[in-house]
Amino acid sequence: MEKSKVFFLFFVLGLFIFLALYGFTAENLLASILIVQIMYLMLKKVQ
């Protein structure tokens, strides 16, 4: 459980860096939300 929390925090940090580099546009925000949802589903399957 703790390992997945740390992984998720790193992932969110990575998304913020991605958005900072490519700009906080609506398209990038939607893409990042989709990626977070996919990652969340994958983490739930692993556990």
PDB file of C-alpha atoms in Angstrom:
ATOM      1  CA  MET A   1       0.000   0.000   0.000  1.00  0.00           C
ATOM      2  CA  GLU A   2       2.700   2.481   1.007  1.00  0.00           C
ATOM      3  CA  LYS A   3       4.787   1.705  -2.069  1.00  0.00           C
ATOM      4  CA  SER A   4       1.875   2.490  -4.387  1.00  0.00           C
ATOM      5  CA  LYS A   5       1.249   5.785  -2.569  1.00  0.00           C
ATOM      6  CA  VAL A   6       4.863   6.844  -3.099  1.00  0.00           C
ATOM      7  CA  PHE A   7       4.677   5.751  -6.741  1.00  0.00           C
ATOM      8  CA  PHE A   8       1.477   7.736  -7.225  1.00  0.00           C
ATOM      9  CA  LEU A   9       3.052  10.851  -5.674  1.00  0.00           C
ATOM     10  CA  PHE A  10       6.033  10.582  -8.021  1.00  0.00           C
ATOM     11  CA  PHE A  11       3.636  10.131 -10.938  1.00  0.00           C
ATOM     12  CA  VAL A  12       1.600  13.227 -10.014  1.00  0.00           C
ATOM     13  CA  LEU A  13       4.848  15.191  -9.671  1.00  0.00           C
ATOM     14  CA  GLY A  14       5.843  13.986 -13.141  1.00  0.00           C
ATOM     15  CA  LEU A  15       2.497  15.155 -14.518  1.00  0.00           C
ATOM     16  CA  PHE A  16       2.991  18.615 -13.026  1.00  0.00           C
ATOM     17  CA  ILE A  17       6.436  18.791 -14.635  1.00  0.00           C
ATOM     18  CA  PHE A  18       4.906  17.670 -17.962  1.00  0.00           C
ATOM     19  CA  LEU A  19       2.224  20.364 -17.719  1.00  0.00           C
ATOM     20  CA  ALA A  20       4.797  22.978 -16.753  1.00  0.00           C
ATOM     21  CA  LEU A  21       6.917  22.100 -19.790  1.00  0.00           C
ATOM     22  CA  TYR A  22       4.105  21.833 -22.337  1.00  0.00           C
ATOM     23  CA  GLY A  23       1.767  24.438 -20.889  1.00  0.00           C
ATOM     24  CA  PHE A  24      -1.404  24.223 -18.834  1.00  0.00           C
ATOM     25  CA  THR A  25      -3.721  23.852 -21.802  1.00  0.00           C
ATOM     26  CA  ALA A  26      -7.099  22.110 -21.611  1.00  0.00           C
ATOM     27  CA  GLU A  27      -5.870  19.328 -23.927  1.00  0.00           C
ATOM     28  CA  ASN A  28      -2.820  18.604 -21.777  1.00  0.00           C
ATOM     29  CA  LEU A  29      -4.971  18.684 -18.642  1.00  0.00           C
ATOM     30  CA  LEU A  30      -7.450  16.206 -20.150  1.00  0.00           C
ATOM     31  CA  ALA A  31      -4.610  13.946 -21.298  1.00  0.00           C
ATOM     32  CA  SER A  32      -3.039  13.966 -17.834  1.00  0.00           C
ATOM     33  CA  ILE A  33      -6.390  13.167 -16.184  1.00  0.00           C
ATOM     34  CA  LEU A  34      -6.814  10.203 -18.551  1.00  0.00           C
ATOM     35  CA  ILE A  35      -3.284   9.009 -17.765  1.00  0.00           C
ATOM     36  CA  VAL A  36      -3.947   9.288 -14.018  1.00  0.00           C
ATOM     37  CA  GLN A  37      -7.165   7.267 -14.372  1.00  0.00           C
ATOM     38  CA  ILE A  38      -5.355   4.548 -16.359  1.00  0.00           C
ATOM     39  CA  MET A  39      -2.524   4.424 -13.813  1.00  0.00           C
ATOM     40  CA  TYR A  40      -5.054   4.204 -10.973  1.00  0.00           C
ATOM     41  CA  LEU A  41      -6.827   1.278 -12.645  1.00  0.00           C
ATOM     42  CA  MET A  42      -3.490  -0.473 -13.222  1.00  0.00           C
ATOM     43  CA  LEU A  43      -2.512   0.014  -9.569  1.00  0.00           C
ATOM     44  CA  LYS A  44      -5.846  -1.442  -8.442  1.00  0.00           C
ATOM     45  CA  LYS A  45      -5.307  -4.502 -10.674  1.00  0.00           C
ATOM     46  CA  VAL A  46      -1.817  -5.043  -9.226  1.00  0.00           C
ATOM     47  CA  GLN A  47      -3.115  -5.042  -5.652  1.00  0.00           C
TER      48      GLN A  47
END
